[in-house]
Each structure stands twice: as C-alpha cells, then as structure tokens.
XYZ file of C-alpha atoms in Angstrom:
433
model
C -24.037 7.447 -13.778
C -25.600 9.097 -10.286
C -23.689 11.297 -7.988
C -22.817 8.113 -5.668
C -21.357 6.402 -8.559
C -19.061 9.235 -10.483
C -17.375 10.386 -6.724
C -16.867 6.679 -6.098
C -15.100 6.776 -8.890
C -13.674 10.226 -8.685
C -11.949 8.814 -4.932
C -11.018 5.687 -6.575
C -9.086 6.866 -9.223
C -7.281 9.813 -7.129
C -6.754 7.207 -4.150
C -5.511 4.331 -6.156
C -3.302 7.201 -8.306
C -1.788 8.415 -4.432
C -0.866 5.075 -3.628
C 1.429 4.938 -6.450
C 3.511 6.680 -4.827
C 2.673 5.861 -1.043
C 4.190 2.676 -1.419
C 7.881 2.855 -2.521
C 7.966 6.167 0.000
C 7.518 3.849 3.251
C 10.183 1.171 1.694
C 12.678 3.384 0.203
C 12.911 5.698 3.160
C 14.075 2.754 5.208
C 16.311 1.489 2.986
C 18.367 4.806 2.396
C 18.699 5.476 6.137
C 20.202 1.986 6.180
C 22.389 2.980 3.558
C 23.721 5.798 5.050
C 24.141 4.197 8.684
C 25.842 1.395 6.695
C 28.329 3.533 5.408
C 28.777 5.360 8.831
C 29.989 2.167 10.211
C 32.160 0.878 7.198
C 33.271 3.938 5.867
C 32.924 2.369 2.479
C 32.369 5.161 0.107
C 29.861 2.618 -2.175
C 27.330 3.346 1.014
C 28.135 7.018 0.301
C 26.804 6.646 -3.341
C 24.041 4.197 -2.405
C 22.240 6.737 -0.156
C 22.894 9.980 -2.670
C 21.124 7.595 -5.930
C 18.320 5.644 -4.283
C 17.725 9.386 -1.780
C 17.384 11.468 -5.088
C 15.014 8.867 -6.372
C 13.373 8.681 -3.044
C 12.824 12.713 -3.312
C 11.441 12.753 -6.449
C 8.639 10.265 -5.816
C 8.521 12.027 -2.220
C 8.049 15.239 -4.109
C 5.428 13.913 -6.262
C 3.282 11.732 -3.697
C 2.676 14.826 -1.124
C 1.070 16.847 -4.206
C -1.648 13.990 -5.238
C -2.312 13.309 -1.633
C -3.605 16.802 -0.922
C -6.792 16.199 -3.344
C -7.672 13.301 -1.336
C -8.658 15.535 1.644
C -10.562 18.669 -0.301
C -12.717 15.088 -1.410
C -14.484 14.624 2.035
C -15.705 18.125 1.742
C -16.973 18.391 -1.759
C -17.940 14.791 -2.649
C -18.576 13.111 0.579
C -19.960 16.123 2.842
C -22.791 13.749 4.731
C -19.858 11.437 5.574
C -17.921 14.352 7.114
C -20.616 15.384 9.250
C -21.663 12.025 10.576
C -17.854 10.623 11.001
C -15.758 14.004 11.238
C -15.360 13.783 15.180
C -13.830 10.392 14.994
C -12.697 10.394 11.470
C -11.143 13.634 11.747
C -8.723 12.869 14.469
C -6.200 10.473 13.600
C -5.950 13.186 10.274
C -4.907 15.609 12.249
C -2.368 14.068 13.803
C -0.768 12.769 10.872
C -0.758 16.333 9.610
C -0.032 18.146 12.472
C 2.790 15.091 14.203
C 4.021 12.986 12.086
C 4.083 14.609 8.552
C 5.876 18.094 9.975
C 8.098 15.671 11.424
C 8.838 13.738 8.521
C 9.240 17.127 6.221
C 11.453 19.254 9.272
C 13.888 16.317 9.131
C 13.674 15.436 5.218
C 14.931 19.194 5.217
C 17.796 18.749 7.660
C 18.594 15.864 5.520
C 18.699 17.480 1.932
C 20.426 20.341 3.239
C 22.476 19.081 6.011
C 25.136 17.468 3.606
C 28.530 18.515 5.159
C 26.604 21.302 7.824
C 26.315 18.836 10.183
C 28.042 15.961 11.706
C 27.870 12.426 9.887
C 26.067 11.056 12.548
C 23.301 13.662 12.941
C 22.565 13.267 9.578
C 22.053 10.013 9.613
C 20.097 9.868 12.779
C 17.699 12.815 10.290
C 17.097 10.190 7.799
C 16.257 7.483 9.917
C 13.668 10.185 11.954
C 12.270 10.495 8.027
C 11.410 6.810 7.862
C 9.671 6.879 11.044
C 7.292 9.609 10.085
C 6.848 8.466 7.218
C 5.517 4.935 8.221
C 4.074 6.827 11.386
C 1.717 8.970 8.751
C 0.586 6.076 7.190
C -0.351 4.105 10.894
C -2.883 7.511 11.414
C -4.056 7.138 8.145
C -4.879 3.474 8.601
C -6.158 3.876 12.049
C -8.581 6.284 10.299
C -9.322 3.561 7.683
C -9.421 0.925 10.111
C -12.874 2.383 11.660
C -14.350 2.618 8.709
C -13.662 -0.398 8.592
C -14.330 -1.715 11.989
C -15.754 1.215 13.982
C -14.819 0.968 18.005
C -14.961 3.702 20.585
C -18.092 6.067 19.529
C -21.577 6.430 20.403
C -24.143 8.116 18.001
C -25.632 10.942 18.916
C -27.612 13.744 17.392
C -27.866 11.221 14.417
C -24.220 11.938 14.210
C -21.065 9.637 15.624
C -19.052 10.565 18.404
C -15.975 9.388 19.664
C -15.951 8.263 23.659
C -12.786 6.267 23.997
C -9.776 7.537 21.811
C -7.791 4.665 23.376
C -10.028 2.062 21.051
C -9.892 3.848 18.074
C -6.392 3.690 18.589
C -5.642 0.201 19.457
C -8.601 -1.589 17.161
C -6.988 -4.563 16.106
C -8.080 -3.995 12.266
C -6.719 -0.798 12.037
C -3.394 -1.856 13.723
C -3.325 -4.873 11.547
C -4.017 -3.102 8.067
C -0.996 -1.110 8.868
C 0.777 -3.776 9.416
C 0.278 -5.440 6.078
C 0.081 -1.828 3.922
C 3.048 -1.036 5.174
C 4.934 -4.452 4.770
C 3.759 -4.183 1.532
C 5.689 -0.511 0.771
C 8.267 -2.130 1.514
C 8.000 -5.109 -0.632
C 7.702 -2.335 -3.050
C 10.528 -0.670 -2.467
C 12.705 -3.589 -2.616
C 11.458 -5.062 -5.775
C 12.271 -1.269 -7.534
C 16.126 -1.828 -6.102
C 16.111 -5.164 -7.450
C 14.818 -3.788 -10.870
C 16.686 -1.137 -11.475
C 20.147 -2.871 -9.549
C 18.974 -5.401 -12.863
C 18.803 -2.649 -15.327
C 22.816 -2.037 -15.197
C 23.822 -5.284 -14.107
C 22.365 -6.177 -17.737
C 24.590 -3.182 -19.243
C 27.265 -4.207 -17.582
C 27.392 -0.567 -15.586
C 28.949 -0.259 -11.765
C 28.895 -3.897 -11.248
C 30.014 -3.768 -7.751
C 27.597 -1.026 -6.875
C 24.473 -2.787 -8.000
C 25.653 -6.151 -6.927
C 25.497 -4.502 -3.499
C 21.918 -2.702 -3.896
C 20.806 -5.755 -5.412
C 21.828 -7.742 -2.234
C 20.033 -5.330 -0.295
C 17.064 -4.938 -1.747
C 16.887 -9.234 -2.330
C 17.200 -10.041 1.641
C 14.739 -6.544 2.383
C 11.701 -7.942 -0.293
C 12.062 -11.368 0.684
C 12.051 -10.394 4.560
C 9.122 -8.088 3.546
C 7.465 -10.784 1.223
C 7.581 -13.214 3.914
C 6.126 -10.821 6.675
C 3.284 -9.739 4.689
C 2.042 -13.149 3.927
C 2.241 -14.032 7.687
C 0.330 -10.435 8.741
C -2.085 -11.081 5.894
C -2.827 -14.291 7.339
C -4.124 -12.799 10.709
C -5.753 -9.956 8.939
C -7.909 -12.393 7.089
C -9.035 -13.727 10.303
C -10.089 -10.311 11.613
C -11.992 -9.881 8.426
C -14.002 -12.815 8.779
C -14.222 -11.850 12.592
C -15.536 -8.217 11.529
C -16.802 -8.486 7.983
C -18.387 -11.657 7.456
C -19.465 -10.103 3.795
C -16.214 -9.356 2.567
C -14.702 -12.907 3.857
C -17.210 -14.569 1.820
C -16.637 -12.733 -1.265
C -13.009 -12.602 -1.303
C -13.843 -16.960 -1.837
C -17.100 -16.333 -3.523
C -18.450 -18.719 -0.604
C -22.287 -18.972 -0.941
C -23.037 -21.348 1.982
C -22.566 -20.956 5.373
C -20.010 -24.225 5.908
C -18.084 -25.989 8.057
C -14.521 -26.712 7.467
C -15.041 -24.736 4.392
C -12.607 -26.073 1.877
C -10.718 -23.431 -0.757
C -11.319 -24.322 -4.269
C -7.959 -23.193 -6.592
C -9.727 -22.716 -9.716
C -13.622 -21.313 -8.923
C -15.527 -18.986 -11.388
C -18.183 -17.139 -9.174
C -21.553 -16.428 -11.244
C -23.241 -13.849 -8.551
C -26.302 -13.679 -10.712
C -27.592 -17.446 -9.846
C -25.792 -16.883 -6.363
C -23.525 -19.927 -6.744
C -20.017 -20.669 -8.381
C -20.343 -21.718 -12.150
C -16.975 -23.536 -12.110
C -15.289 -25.376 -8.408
C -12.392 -27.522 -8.448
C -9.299 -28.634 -6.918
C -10.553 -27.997 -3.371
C -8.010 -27.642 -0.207
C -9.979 -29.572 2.728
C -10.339 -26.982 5.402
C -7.976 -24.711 3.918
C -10.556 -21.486 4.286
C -11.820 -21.844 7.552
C -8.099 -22.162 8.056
C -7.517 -18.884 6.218
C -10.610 -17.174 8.371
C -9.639 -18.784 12.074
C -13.172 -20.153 11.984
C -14.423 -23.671 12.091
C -17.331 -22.680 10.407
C -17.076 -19.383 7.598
C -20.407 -17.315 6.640
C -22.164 -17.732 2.967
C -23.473 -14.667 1.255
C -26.861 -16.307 1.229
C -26.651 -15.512 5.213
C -26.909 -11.609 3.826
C -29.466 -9.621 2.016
C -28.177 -9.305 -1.659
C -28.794 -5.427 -0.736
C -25.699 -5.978 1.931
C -22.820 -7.753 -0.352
C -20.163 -5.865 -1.875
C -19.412 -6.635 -5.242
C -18.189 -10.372 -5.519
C -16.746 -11.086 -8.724
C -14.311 -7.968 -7.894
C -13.482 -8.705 -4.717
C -13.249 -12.475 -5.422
C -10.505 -11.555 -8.156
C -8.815 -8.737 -6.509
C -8.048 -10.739 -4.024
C -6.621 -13.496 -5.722
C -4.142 -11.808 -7.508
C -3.022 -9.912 -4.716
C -2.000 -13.367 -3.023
C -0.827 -14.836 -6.115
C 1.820 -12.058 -6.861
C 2.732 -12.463 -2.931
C 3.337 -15.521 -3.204
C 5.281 -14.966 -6.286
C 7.685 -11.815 -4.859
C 8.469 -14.475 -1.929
C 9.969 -16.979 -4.968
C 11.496 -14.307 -6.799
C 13.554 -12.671 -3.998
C 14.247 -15.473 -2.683
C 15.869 -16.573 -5.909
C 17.623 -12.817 -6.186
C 19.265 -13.734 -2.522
C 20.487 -17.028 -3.233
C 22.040 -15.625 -6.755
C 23.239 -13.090 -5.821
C 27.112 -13.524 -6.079
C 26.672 -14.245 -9.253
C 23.824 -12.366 -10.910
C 25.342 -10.604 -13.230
C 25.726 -13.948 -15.324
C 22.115 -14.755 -15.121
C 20.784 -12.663 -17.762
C 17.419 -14.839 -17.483
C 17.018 -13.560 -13.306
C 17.820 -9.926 -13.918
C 15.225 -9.629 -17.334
C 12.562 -10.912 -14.351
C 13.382 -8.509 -11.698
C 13.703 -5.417 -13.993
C 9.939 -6.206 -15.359
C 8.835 -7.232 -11.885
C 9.688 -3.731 -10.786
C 5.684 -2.743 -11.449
C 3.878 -5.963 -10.103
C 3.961 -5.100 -5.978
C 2.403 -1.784 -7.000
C -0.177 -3.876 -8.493
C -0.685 -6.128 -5.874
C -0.985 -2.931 -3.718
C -3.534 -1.611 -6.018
C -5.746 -5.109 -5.367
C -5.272 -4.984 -2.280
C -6.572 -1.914 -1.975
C -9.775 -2.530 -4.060
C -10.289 -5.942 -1.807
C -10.662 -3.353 1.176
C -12.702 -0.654 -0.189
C -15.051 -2.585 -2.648
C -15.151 -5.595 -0.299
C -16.746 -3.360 2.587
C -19.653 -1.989 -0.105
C -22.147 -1.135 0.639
C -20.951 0.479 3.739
C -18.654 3.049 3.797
C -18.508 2.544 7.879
C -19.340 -0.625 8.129
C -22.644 -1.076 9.814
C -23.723 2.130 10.381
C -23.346 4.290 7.191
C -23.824 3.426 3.967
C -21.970 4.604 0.878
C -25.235 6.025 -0.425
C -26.024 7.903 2.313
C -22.540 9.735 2.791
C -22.481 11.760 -0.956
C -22.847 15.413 -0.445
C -26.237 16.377 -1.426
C -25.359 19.521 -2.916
C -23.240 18.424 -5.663
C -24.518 17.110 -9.104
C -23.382 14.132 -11.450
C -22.208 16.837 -14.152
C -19.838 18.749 -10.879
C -18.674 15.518 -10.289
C -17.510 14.678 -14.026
C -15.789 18.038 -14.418
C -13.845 17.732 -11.355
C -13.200 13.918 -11.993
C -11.986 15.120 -15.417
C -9.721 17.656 -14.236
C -8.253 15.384 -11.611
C -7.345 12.766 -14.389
C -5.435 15.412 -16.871
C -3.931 16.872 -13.714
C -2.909 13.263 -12.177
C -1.917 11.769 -15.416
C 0.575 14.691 -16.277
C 2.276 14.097 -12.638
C 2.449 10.524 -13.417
C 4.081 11.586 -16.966
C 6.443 13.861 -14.534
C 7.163 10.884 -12.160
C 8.076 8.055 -14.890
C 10.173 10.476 -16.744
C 11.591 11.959 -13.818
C 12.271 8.418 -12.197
C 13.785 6.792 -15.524
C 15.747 9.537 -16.255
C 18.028 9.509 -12.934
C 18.097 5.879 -12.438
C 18.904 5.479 -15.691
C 22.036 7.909 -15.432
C 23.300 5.530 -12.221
C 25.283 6.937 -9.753
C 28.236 9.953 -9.584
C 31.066 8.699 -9.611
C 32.326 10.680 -6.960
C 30.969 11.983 -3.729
C-alpha cells in the first residue's frame, strides 16, 4: 500500500474510532439536563437518580471521546500536510472556534456541573448542564461546517495556488454544512436514546428498580423515536443537496449508471462496477429516486470519467444500511413508546432493545463512510484531490508505525470504555442521593 492509501486508512480508522464516542455525547448530554430540570420542577427524587446514573455514564464516555479526538488534529499535520497548506485558511477556522468557543465552554460548565453538587443553587446547576449540551452540539456544528466545505466549498478564491477564504458568512451558512449537522447530530441523539432504552432493558429483564427504568425507558422511547423520525426527514433534504452538489456520490449511493428521468429505485440491485452496470435490478419504485434527489432527471456515473467516481459498491452499501437501520430505530421506538406501561412483561421487546443498543452507532459509522468515500476522489470536492493532499515528506513504512500505534493505543481506550461503561450501568443506580 502507497502513502495515500495507509493515511487514508490511518484517518479512517482513528475518525470512525472518535465517533464512537461523538455520538452518545451530543444525545446523552441533552437527555441528563432534561433529567435534572425534570426533577427541578417535580421534585421527584427518581429525576435526582436519573441525572447522577446516566451523568456518570455520560462522563465516562465524555472522558474518553476528548482523548481520541486530539489525534485527529496532529493528522492534518503529519499525514495530510499539502491539504493543510492549500485549505488551512478556510479549513482552519471553524477549528478554532470550536476549540477556542464552544469546547472551553462546554468543559468550564461540565466543571461547574461535576463539582457544583450542593455549592450552588439547584437551579444554577441545572442551567450548567443544559449550557454543556449546547456546546457540545455547538462543537460538533464547527466541526461540520468545516466538513461541509470539503464537501461543498463556498466563500474562497484560490490564490497563490492556495485557497482563501473571502466571505466567512458562506462558509458559515452553506446549506450542506448546515444540513450535515443537522442529520449527524439527530443521529447522536438517536444514539443516545437507543443506549437508555438498552440498558433501561437490561434491569427491567432482572427485575432491578422497576420504576426507575420504566421511567428512563419512557424517556429515552419518545427521545429516539422523535430523533428517528427527524433524521429520516433531514436526511431526506440532505440527499437532495447531494445530488444538487455531488452528482457522483448521488449516483453511487443507487449505483445509477444512466443519466434518467424519473429514475426509479430498485429494492434489491447488485452493482457490478467493473462492466459499469447493475448485475442484479428488481422491484423498482417508479420515480422514487428522483424523488429521493429533488430532481426530475438524476446523473449516471457514465456522465463521469471512471477517474472521478468514488468507490460504488461501498458507497452503494453503506448507504443502504444506514437507511435500513433508520428505518428500523423508527419501528422499534415506536414500539418501546406504545409498550411502555407495560414493558417489563414483554421479555421479547426488552431482549431487542438491549441488543439494539450498538446498531445507531453502526448506522453512524455508514453514514459516515457514505460521506467520506462517496466524495473520493476529492478530498475538497472539485478542487483538491485526495492524492494530491498527502504530505510528501512522510513514507508508507511512517505511516504503518504510527497507524499501528494508534490501533493498540485506540483499542485499549475502547477496552477502558466497554469495561468502564458495563461496569456502572450494570451496578444501576444509588439508592440514595
């Protein structure tokens, strides 16, 4: 493998190992201020020991996240230096707020929460907890904003073979990076509420603090399916701004060949990129993808160079799972909601959400692979390819030493996080508070 391959890897791998924990810290944050405020206007003490479980669990993975997210960053210098000096005007930006705005806002306040227990008033430390949720969804809209230009790039002019950024405003506002928040975000959350509904499951099947987890089961049921629902209806518009932006990607995430009109989607296809057609189409939906793209007529990867498509039988895949498992979380938590008075009698519901707990962090992980790999071979789309952003300094066997020490030192967090995670949600709640 070249240099271009091994740190596309190398970024992969410590990306898609970050967003493990990305997810569940937008959702969860959320939910625990909720908790709290809850409690602040009942006074029921069950609030009280709602927002001290699901908040240590919420640490830990908040602990664990900010440590694999650092890597990411030391990446654009070593791997990817030619990216950094063509993009680091624009790309730069948004980073720096997120550092310098909304994640020293999110930390200050996560402080003031952990140790403000009984140094301040009731209210003030709720209102700290609900400032933590807002940073921590507001460091994720930078980070996609960043994203978003790579994915759509707005506001810059190149100059000095380099690209500079002339309207901040754009780069702020561009609809694809406003719209992939959107829908990352939504689906935190959808994570989030699926690991309440698992582990709510967990001692509802042992019997354990059945009124407790009948009420965290409630709330994570109507948050997932309000999140489930949501981030089909966002995804919907995103696809449109795909095919508006990225004709490539729109075609490969249907394996669509031929430019057509009132393209139909085809339930079960099998694309075979080698003979540049689909080896296996049936059970076609009339219309149903220029539906899908908001065009009457959708873009064929014969319309490209083969040197300009991103992988297809990935992206084609990737993408239907991700939908697939939406579409399943809506069914599922929408079956939680309406059982919920009861659940602890259906043994069959709660065996389904405990092993759902890891599928939205799967469907995360497609989604993120339908974004990245569907924009190959660009890594701005349009004006820089992936090839021509690896640092020219480094060598393949630099590459596979770092790469190697990122996996041993990744997988022994992740070894930290599971234990850490099953250990204290396992235990269940104090008893008193």
């Amino acid at each position: 493998m070249d240099t271009v391959l091994l740190s596309r890897l190398q970024f992969a791998i410590t990306a898609g190992f970050h967003f493990i924990f990305v997810p569940l810290t937008l959702g969860l944050s959320v939910l625990v201020a909720y908790m709290e405020s809850k409690y602040l206007a009942t006074g029921d003490k069950d609030y009280l020991r709602m927002t001290k479980f699901w908040g240590r669990l919420f640490l830990i993975n908040f602990a664990l996240g900010v440590v694999t997210g650092i890597t990411l960053e030391f990446q654009f210098g070593m791997n990817w230096a030619e990216y950094s000096r063509y993009v680091g005007d624009i790309f730069g930006s948004p980073l720096a707020i997120e550092a310098t705005v909304a994640f020293f806002l999110e930390s200050t306040f996560l402080g003031v929460w952990i140790f403000g227990w009984n140094r301040i008033s009731p209210k003030l430390h709720a209102i700290s907890i609900w400032l933590v949720a807002l940073a921590t969804n507001l460091s994720a809209l930078w980070i996609l904003i960043a994203n978003g230009w790579m994915q759509h790039p707005v506001g810059y002019v190149i100059n000095n073979a380099r690209a500079e950024m002339v309207d901040f405003w754009a780069v702020v506002t561009n609809p694809y990076g406003l719209l992939k928040f959107a829908h990352t975000v939504l689906s935190g959350w959808v994570v989030a509420g699926f690991f309440i509904l698992g582990i709510s499951a967990y001692h509802l099947l042992r019997k354990s603090e059945i009124n407790f987890f009948k009420k965290s089961l409630k709330i994570g049921a109507v948050f997932a399916l309000l999140s489930s629902i949501l981030v089909a209806g966002v995804g919907h518009f995103h696809g449109h701004e795909v095919a508006h932006t990225q004709p490539t990607k729109m075609a490969a995430m249907e394996s669509l060949w031929e430019t057509t009109k009132d393209a139909p989607m085809y339930l079960l296809l099998i694309p075979d990129p080698a003979n540049e057609k689909n080896s296996v189409e049936a059970i076609g939906i009339p219309s149903m993808l220029s539906i899908l793209a908001g065009q009457k007529e959708v873009k064929g990867l014969k319309d490209f160079s083969p040197s300009e498509r991103p992988p297809v039988t990935l992206t084609f895949i990737s993408f239907r799972l991700m939908v697939g498992l939406g579409f399943l979380f809506i069914i599922i938590s929408l079956w939680a909601f309406f059982k919920f008075k009861t659940v602890e009698h259906s043994r069959t519901l709660l065996r389904i959400l405990l092993w759902s707990i890891p599928l939205p962090y799967i469907a995360a992980q497609f989604g993120w692979i339908v974004a990245e790999v569907g924009r190959q071979p660009w890594i701005v789309y349009g004006i820089l390819k992936t090839s021509d952003a690896v640092s020219k300094a480094v060598t393949p066997a630099q590459v596979v030493a770092s790469l190697i020490g990122f996996t041993i030192f990744y997988g022994a967090l992740g070894i930290i996080d599971i234990y850490l995670l099953s250990k204290y949600a396992r235990k269940g709640p104090e008893k008193e508070v």
